[in-house]
Coordinates of C-alpha atoms in Angstrom, one line a residue:
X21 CA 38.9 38.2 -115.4
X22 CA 36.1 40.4 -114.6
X23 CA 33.7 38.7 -112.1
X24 CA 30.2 40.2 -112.1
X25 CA 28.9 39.0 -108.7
X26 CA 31.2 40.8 -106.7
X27 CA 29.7 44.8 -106.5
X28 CA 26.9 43.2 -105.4
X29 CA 28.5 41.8 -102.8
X30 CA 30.4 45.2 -102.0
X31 CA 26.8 46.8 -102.4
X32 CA 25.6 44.6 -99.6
X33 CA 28.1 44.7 -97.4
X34 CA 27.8 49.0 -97.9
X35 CA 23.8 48.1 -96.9
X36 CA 24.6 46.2 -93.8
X37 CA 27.9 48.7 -92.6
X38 CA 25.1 51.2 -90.4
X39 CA 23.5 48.1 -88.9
X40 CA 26.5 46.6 -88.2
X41 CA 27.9 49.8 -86.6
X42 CA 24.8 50.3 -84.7
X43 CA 24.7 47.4 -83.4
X44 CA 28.5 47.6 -82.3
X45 CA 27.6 51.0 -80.9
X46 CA 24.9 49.9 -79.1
X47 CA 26.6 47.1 -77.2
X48 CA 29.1 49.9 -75.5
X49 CA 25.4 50.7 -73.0
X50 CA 26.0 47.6 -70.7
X51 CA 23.9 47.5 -67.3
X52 CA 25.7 49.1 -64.2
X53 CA 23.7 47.9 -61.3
X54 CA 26.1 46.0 -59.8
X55 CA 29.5 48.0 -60.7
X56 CA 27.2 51.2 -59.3
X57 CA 26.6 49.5 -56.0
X58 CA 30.5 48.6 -55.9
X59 CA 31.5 52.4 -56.6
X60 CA 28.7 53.5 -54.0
X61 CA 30.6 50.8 -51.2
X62 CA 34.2 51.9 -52.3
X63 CA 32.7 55.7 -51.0
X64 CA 31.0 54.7 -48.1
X65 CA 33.3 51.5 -46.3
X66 CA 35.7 54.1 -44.6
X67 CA 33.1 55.7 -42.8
X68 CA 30.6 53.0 -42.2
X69 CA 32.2 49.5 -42.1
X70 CA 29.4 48.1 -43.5
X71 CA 29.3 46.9 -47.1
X72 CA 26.0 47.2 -49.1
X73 CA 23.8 44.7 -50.5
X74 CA 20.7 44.5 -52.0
X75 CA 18.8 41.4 -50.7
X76 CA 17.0 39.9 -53.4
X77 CA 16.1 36.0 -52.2
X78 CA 14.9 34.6 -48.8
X79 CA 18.7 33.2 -48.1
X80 CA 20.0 36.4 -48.0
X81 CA 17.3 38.1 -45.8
X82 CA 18.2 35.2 -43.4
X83 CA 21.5 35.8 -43.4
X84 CA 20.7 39.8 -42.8
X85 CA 18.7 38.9 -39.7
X86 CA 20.7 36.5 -38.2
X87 CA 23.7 39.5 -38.3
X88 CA 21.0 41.7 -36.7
X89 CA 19.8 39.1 -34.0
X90 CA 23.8 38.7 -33.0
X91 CA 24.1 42.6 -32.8
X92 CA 20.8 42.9 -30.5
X93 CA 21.9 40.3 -28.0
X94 CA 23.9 43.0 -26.2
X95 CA 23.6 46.4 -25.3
X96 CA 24.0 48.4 -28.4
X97 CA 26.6 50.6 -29.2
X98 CA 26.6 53.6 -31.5
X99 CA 29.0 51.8 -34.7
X100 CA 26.2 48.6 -34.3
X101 CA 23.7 51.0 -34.8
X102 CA 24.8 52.2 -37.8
X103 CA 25.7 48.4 -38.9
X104 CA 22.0 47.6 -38.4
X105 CA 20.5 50.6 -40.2
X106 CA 22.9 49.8 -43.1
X107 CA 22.2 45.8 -43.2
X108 CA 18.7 45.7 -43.0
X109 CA 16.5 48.9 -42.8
X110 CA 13.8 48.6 -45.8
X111 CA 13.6 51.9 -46.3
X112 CA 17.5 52.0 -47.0
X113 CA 16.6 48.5 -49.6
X114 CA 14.5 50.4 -50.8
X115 CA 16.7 53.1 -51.5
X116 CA 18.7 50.8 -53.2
X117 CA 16.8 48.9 -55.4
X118 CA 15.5 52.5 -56.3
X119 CA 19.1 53.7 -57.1
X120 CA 19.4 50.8 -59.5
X121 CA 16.2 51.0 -61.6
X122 CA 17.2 54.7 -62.3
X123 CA 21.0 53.2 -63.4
X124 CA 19.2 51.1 -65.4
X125 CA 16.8 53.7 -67.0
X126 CA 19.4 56.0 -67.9
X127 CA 21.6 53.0 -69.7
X128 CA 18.2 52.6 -71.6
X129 CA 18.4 56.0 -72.6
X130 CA 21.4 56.2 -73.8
X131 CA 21.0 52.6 -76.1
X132 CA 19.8 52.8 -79.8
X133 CA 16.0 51.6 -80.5
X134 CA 15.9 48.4 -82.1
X135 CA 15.2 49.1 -85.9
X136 CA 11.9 48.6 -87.1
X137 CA 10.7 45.8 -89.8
X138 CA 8.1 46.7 -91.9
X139 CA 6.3 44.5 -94.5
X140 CA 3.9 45.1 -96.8
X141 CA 1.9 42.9 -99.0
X142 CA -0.6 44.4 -101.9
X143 CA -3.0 42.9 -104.1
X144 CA -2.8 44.2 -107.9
X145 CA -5.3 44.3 -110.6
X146 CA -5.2 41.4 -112.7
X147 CA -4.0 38.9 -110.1
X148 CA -0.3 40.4 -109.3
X149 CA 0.8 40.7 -106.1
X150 CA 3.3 43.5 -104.6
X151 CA 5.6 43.2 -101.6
X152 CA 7.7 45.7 -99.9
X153 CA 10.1 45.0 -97.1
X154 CA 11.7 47.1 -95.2
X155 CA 14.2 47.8 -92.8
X156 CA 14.4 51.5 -90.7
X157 CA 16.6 52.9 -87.6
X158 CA 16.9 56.3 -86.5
X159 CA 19.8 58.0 -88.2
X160 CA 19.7 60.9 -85.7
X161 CA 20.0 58.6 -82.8
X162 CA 22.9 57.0 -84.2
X163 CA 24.7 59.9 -84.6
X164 CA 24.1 61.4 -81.4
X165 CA 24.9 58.2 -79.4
X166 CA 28.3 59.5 -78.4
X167 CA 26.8 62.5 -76.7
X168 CA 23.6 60.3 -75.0
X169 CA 26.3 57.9 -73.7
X170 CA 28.4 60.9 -72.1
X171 CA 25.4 62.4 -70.6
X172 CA 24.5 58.5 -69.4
X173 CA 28.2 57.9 -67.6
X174 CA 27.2 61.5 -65.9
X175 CA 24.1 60.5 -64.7
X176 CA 25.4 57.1 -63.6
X177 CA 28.3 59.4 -61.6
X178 CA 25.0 61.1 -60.3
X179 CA 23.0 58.5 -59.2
X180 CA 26.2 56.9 -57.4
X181 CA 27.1 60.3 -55.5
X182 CA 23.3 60.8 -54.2
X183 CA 22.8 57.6 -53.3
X184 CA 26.0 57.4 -51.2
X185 CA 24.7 60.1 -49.8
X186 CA 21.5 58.5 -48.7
X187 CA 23.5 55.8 -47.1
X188 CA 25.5 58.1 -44.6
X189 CA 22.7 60.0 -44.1
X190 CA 21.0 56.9 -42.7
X191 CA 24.1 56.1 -40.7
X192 CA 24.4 59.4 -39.7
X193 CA 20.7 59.3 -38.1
X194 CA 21.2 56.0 -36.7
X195 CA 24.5 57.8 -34.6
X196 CA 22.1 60.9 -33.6
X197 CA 19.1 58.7 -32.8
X198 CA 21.3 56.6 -30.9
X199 CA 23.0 59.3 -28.6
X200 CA 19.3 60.7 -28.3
X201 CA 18.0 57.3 -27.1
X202 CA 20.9 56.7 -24.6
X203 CA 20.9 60.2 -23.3
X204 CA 16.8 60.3 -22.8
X205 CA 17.0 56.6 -20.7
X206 CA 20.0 58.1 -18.5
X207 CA 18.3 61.0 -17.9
X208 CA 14.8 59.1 -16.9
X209 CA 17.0 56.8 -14.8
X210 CA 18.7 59.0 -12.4
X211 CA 15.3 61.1 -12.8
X212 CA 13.8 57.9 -11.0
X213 CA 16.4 58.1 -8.4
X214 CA 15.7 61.4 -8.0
X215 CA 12.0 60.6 -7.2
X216 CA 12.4 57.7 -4.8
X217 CA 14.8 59.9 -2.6
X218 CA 12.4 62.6 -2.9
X219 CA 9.2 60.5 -1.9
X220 CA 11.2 59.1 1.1
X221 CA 11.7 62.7 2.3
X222 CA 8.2 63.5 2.0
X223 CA 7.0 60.6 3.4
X224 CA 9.5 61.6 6.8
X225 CA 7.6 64.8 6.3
X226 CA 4.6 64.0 6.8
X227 CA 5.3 61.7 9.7
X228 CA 7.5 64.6 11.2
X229 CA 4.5 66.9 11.2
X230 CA 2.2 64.6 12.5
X231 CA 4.5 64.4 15.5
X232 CA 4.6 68.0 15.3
X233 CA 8.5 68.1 14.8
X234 CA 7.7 69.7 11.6
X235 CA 5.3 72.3 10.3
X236 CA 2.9 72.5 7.7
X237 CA 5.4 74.8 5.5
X238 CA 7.7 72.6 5.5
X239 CA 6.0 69.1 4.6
X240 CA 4.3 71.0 1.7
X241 CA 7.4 72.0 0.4
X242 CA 8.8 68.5 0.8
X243 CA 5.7 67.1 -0.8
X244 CA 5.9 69.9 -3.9
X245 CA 9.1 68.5 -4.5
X246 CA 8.4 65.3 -4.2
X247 CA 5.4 65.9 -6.4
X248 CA 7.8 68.2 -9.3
X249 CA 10.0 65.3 -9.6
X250 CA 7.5 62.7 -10.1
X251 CA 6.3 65.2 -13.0
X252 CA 9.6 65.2 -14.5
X253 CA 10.4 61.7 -14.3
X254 CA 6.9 61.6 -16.5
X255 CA 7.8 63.8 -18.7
X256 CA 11.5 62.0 -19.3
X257 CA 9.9 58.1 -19.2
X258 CA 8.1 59.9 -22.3
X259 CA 11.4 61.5 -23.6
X260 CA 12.7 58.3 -23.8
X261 CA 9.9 55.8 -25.0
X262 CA 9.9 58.4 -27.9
X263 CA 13.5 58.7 -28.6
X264 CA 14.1 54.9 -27.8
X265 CA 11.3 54.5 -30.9
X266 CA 12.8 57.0 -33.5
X267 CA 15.9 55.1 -32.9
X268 CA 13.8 51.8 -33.9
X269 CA 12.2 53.8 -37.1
X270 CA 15.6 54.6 -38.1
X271 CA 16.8 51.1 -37.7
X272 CA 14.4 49.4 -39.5
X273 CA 13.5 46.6 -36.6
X274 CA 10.1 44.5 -36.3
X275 CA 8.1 44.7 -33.5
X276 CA 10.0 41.5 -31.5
X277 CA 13.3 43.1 -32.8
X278 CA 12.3 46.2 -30.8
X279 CA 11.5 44.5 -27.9
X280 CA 14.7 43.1 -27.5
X281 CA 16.8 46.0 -28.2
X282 CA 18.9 47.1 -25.6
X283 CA 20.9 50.1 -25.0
X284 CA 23.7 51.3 -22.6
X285 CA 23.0 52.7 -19.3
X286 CA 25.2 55.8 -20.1
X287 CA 26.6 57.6 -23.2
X288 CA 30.6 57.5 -23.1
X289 CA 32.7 59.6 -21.6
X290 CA 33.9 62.9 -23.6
X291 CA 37.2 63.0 -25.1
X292 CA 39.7 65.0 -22.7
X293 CA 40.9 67.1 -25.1
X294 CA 39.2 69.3 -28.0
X295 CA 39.6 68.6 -31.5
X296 CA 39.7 72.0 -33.3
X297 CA 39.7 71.7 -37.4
X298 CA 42.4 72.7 -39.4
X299 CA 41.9 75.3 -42.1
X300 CA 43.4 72.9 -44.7
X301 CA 41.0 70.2 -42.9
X302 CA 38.0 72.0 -44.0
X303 CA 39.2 72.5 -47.2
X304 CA 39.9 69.0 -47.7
X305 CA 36.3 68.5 -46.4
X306 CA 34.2 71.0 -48.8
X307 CA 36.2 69.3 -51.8
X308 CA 35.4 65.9 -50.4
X309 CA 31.6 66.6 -49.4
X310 CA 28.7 65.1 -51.4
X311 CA 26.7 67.6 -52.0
X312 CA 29.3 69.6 -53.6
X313 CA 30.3 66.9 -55.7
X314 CA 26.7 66.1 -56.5
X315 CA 26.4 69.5 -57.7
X316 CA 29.0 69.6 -60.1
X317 CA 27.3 66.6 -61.6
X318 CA 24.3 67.8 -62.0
X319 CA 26.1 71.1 -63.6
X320 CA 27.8 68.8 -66.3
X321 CA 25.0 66.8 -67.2
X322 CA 22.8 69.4 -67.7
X323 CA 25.4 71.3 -69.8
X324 CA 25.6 67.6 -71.5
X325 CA 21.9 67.4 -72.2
X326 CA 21.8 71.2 -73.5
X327 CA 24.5 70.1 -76.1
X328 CA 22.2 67.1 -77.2
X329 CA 19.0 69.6 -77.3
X330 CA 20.9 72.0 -79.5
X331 CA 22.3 69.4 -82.1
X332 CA 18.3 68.0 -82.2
X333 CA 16.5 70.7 -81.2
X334 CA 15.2 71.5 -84.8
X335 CA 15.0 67.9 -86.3
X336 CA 14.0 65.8 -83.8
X337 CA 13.9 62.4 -85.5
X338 CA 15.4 61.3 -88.7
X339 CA 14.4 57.5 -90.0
X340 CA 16.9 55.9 -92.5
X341 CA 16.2 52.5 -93.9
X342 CA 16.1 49.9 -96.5
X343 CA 14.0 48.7 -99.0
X344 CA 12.7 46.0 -101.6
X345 CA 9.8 46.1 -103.6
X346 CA 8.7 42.7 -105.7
X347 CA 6.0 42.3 -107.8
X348 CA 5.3 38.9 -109.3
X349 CA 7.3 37.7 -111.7
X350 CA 9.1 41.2 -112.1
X351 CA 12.6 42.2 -110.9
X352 CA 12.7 43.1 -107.5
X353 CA 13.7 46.6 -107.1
X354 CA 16.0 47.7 -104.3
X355 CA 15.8 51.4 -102.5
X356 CA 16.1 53.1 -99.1
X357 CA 13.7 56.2 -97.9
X358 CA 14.1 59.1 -95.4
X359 CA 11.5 60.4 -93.2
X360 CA 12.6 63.4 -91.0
X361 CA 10.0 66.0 -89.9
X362 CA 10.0 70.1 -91.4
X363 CA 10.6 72.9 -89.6
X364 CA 7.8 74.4 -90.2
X365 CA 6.1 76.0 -87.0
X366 CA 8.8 74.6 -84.6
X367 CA 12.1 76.1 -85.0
X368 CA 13.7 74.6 -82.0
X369 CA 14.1 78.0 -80.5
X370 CA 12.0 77.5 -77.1
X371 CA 13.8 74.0 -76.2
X372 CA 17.8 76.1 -77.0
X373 CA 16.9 78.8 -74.6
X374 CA 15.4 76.3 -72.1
X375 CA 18.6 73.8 -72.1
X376 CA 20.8 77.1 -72.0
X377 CA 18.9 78.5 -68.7
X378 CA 19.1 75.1 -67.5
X379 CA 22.4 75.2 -67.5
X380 CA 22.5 78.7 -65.8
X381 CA 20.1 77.4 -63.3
X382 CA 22.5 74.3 -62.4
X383 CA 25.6 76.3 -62.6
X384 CA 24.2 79.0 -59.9
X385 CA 23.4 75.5 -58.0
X386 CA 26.8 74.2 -57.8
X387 CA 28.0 77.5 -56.5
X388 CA 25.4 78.4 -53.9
X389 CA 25.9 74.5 -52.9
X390 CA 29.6 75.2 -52.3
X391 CA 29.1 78.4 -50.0
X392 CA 26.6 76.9 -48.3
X393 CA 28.7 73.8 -47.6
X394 CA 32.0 76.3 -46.5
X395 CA 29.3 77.7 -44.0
X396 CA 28.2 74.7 -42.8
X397 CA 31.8 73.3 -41.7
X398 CA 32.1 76.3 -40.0
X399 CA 29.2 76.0 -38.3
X400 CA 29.7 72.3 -36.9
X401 CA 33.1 72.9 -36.1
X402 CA 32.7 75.6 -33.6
X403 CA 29.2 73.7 -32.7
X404 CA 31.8 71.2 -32.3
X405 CA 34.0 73.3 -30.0
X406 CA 31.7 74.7 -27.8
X407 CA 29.6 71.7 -26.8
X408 CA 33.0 70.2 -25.9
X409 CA 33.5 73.5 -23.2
X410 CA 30.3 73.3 -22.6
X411 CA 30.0 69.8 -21.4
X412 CA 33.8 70.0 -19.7
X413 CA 32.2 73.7 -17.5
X414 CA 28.9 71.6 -16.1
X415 CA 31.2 68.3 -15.5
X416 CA 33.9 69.8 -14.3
X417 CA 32.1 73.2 -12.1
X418 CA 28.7 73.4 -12.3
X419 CA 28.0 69.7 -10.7
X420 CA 30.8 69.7 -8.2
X421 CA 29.6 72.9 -6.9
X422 CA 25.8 72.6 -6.5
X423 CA 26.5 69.1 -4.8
X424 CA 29.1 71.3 -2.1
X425 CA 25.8 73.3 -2.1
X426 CA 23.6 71.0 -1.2
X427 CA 25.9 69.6 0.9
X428 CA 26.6 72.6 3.1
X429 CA 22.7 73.3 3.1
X430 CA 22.3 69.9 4.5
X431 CA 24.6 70.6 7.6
X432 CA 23.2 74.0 7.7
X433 CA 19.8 72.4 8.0
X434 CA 21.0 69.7 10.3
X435 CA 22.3 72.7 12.8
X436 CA 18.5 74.3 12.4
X437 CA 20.4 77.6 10.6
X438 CA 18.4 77.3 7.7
X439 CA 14.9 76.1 6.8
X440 CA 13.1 73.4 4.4
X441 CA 12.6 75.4 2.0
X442 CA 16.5 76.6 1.6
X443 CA 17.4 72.3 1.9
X444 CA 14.6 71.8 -0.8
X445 CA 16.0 74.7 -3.2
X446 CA 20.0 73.3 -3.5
X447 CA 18.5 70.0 -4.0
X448 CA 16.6 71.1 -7.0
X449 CA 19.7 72.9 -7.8
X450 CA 22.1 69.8 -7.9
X451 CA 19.3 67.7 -9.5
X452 CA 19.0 70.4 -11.8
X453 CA 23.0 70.8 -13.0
X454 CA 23.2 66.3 -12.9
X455 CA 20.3 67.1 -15.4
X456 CA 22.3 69.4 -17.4
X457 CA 25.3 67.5 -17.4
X458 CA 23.9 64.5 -19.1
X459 CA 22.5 67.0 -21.5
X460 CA 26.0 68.7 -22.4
X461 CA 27.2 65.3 -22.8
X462 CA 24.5 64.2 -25.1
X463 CA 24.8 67.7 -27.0
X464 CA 28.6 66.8 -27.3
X465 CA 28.4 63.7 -29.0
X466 CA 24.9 65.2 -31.0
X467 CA 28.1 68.4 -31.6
X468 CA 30.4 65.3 -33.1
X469 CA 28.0 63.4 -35.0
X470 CA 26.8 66.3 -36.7
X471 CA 30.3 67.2 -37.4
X472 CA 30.8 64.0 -39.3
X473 CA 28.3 64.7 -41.4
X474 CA 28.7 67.7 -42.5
X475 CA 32.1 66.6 -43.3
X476 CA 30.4 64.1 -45.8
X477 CA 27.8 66.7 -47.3
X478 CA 25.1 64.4 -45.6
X479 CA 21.9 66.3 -44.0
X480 CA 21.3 64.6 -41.0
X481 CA 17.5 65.7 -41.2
X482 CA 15.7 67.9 -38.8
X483 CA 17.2 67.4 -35.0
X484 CA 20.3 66.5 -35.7
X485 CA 22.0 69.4 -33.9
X486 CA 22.2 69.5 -30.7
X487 CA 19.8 71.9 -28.4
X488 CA 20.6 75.5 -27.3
X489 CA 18.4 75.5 -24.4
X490 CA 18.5 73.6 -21.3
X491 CA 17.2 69.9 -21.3
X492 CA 14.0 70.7 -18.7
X493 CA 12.9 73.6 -17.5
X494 CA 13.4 75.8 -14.5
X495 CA 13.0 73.9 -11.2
X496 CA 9.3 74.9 -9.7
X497 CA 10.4 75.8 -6.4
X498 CA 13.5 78.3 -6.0
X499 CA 15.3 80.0 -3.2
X500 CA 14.3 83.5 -2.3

């Protein structure tokens, strides 16, 4: 028996099938805060130790500092460094909370607009009235929603690599500003031993000459250096007030954090043996780097988004809905309509060649990232290398051989065969090489640090390698 009501039940359920699929469709664009931040951790844990976490409520800001407070309650080393910059620097939350308002841009992106409801109501000659409903979406949008949530799972693979980035990049200058800050107090401390033993002498100088047991030459010469290691220790109390304060910028500590910050009296001792890298090794590292991987990224997204601008570059937006028209006491009458924009004096031309250079653009990228990253590794590993022979030539010569210097010039000078100024000139000599010893240490472990990061793709920023020259500058008196 034939049963009337039922095509216009199929008819319906053919009206409702794009919503329906929209709306199923629509629900595969979930939020990806939290599975980003998990990704980003699962990256940096092996090299940090320290999970992430964005602190959103007083209980977990307390919990942060009291972590903190327990690290600064003992001298700090260079791994509790990085732990501190990682749990609590606000420019690193910032960072964050940054990273996941762009995740959650780009999953709005790639969702479908909510469709639109539209109602009309008309008054008619004669006392009729006319209603229209409607119901619209954008058909173009549902048909390129595969494509936008590609490009979206890119940019989400994007947003993860740079800001993992941004996290060893912190821990990497909390490790550099560390070794700074510990290198720049041992340097003012032995600097301050330098000058008490020196004022001691001059003082003896001066009482010497007084007595006449020692000429005028020869205090002034005590007194000048005397007087040239007061200036240094000056110049290295400064050295390390400023380096001790980039290390607190970097960390993120208050003021009364600060203040209660200390660090060891001496950076650690050198590793006895050099550790070359393996051709393979640097291989393995420019695959594993960031930056290269960052670049690739970019390279298919942008190819991604060209795709999407050619499918739309010459109909933009296409609306698709439903309607019903009633007019009083008439039959309702049932439609759809189609709004799309013509081509008329926009042919889509300019956007095609823009998302095809784009693509050129990002491609060139991703290979001049990947030679520059090759040259980098090579760089930092024979930096690497040659602060290590550096640092083992003024430990292991330089040092022991200006203090037999100064040694000899001291019995020398004790058996009147040389003068004051000769004694003064091998003591600025062996202050001079201690100087330079702490400095190849410090430029060993700046050498390793740097090495690190460049392993990761992370720029350490400006001063993270290590300086060429010497860590102060010629003595002011010298030997003739």
């Amino acid at each position: 028996m034939w049963n009337p009501p039922r095509p216009q039940v199929r008819l319906r359920a053919l009206r409702l099938a794009p919503l329906a699929a929209a709306a199923l469709l629509a629900a595969c664009a979930p939020l990806q805060t939290r599975q980003s931040l998990q990704a980003v951790n699962v990256i940096t844990l092996p090299h940090t130790g320290t999970p992430l976490h964005l602190m959103r409520d007083p209980a977990q800001q307390q919990d942060t500092q009291a972590q903190i407070d327990a690290l600064l309650s003992k001298p700090l080393s260079a791994d509790d460094a990085v732990r501190i910059a990682l749990l609590g620097s606000p420019a690193l939350q910032g960072l964050i909370a940054q990273a996941q308002a762009d995740s959650a841009d780009s999953t709005q992106n790639a969702r479908l607009a909510n469709p639109v409801f539209g109602f009309e109501r008309l008054l008619i000659g004669g006392g009729g009235v006319e209603i229209t409903r409607s119901l619209s979406f954008g058909l173009l949008d549902l048909l390129t929603l595969p494509t936008r949530s590609r490009l979206n799972d890119t940019q989400q693979t994007q947003l993860r690599l740079s800001l993992a980035r941004a996290v060893l990049r912190t821990a990497a200058q909390a490790r550099l500003s560390w070794v700074r800050a510990v290198a720049a107090q041992q340097t003012a401390a032995y600097d301050r031993d330098v000058v008490e033993a020196a004022k001691a002498t001059a003082i003896l100088a001066d009482r010497m000459q007084q007595s006449g047991n020692f000429t005028k030459l020869d205090a002034a010469q005590q007194g000048l250096f005397a007087a040239d290691s007061q200036l240094r220790l000056s110049r290295a109390e400064l050295a390390a007030t400023q380096s001790r304060e980039a290390l607190v910028q970097v960390l993120g500590l208050s003021a009364e954090q600060a203040a209660r910050l200390a660090l060891p009296t001496q950076l650690p001792e050198v590793p006895k043996q050099p550790s070359a890298a393996a051709p393979m090794a640097l291989q393995t590292a420019l695959d594993q780097r960031l930056d290269v991987q960052l670049a690739r990224a970019d390279y298919i997204a942008t190819a991604q988004a060209a795709g999407l601008a050619r499918h739309t570059s010459l109909i933009e937006h296409v609306e698709l809905g439903g309607l019903r028209k009633t007019y009083s006491d008439a039959p309702p009458q049932n439609g759809f309509d189609l709004s799309l924009p013509l081509p008329l004096f926009d042919l889509g031309d300019a956007r095609r060649s823009a998302a095809a250079d784009r693509v050129l653009a990002a491609r060139n990228r991703a290979i001049a990232t990947a030679r520059r990253a090759a040259s980098q590794l090579r760089e930092a590993d024979a930096l690497r290398g040659s602060a290590w022979q550096q640092q083992r030539l003024s430990r292991e010569q330089i040092v022991p051989l200006a203090q037999t210097v100064l040694d000899e010039s001291q019995l020398r000078y004790n058996g009147m065969l040389i003068g004051t100024f000769q004694l003064v000139a091998a003591a600025q000599v062996q202050v001079q090489a201690v100087r330079e010893a702490i400095a190849a240490q410090r430029n060993y472990w700046l050498a390793d640090a740097a090495w690190q990061a460049a392993q990761l793709g992370v720029d350490a920023g400006p001063g993270a390698l290590p300086d060429s020259a010497s860590a102060n500058a010629a003595p002011a008196v010298t030997s003739h």
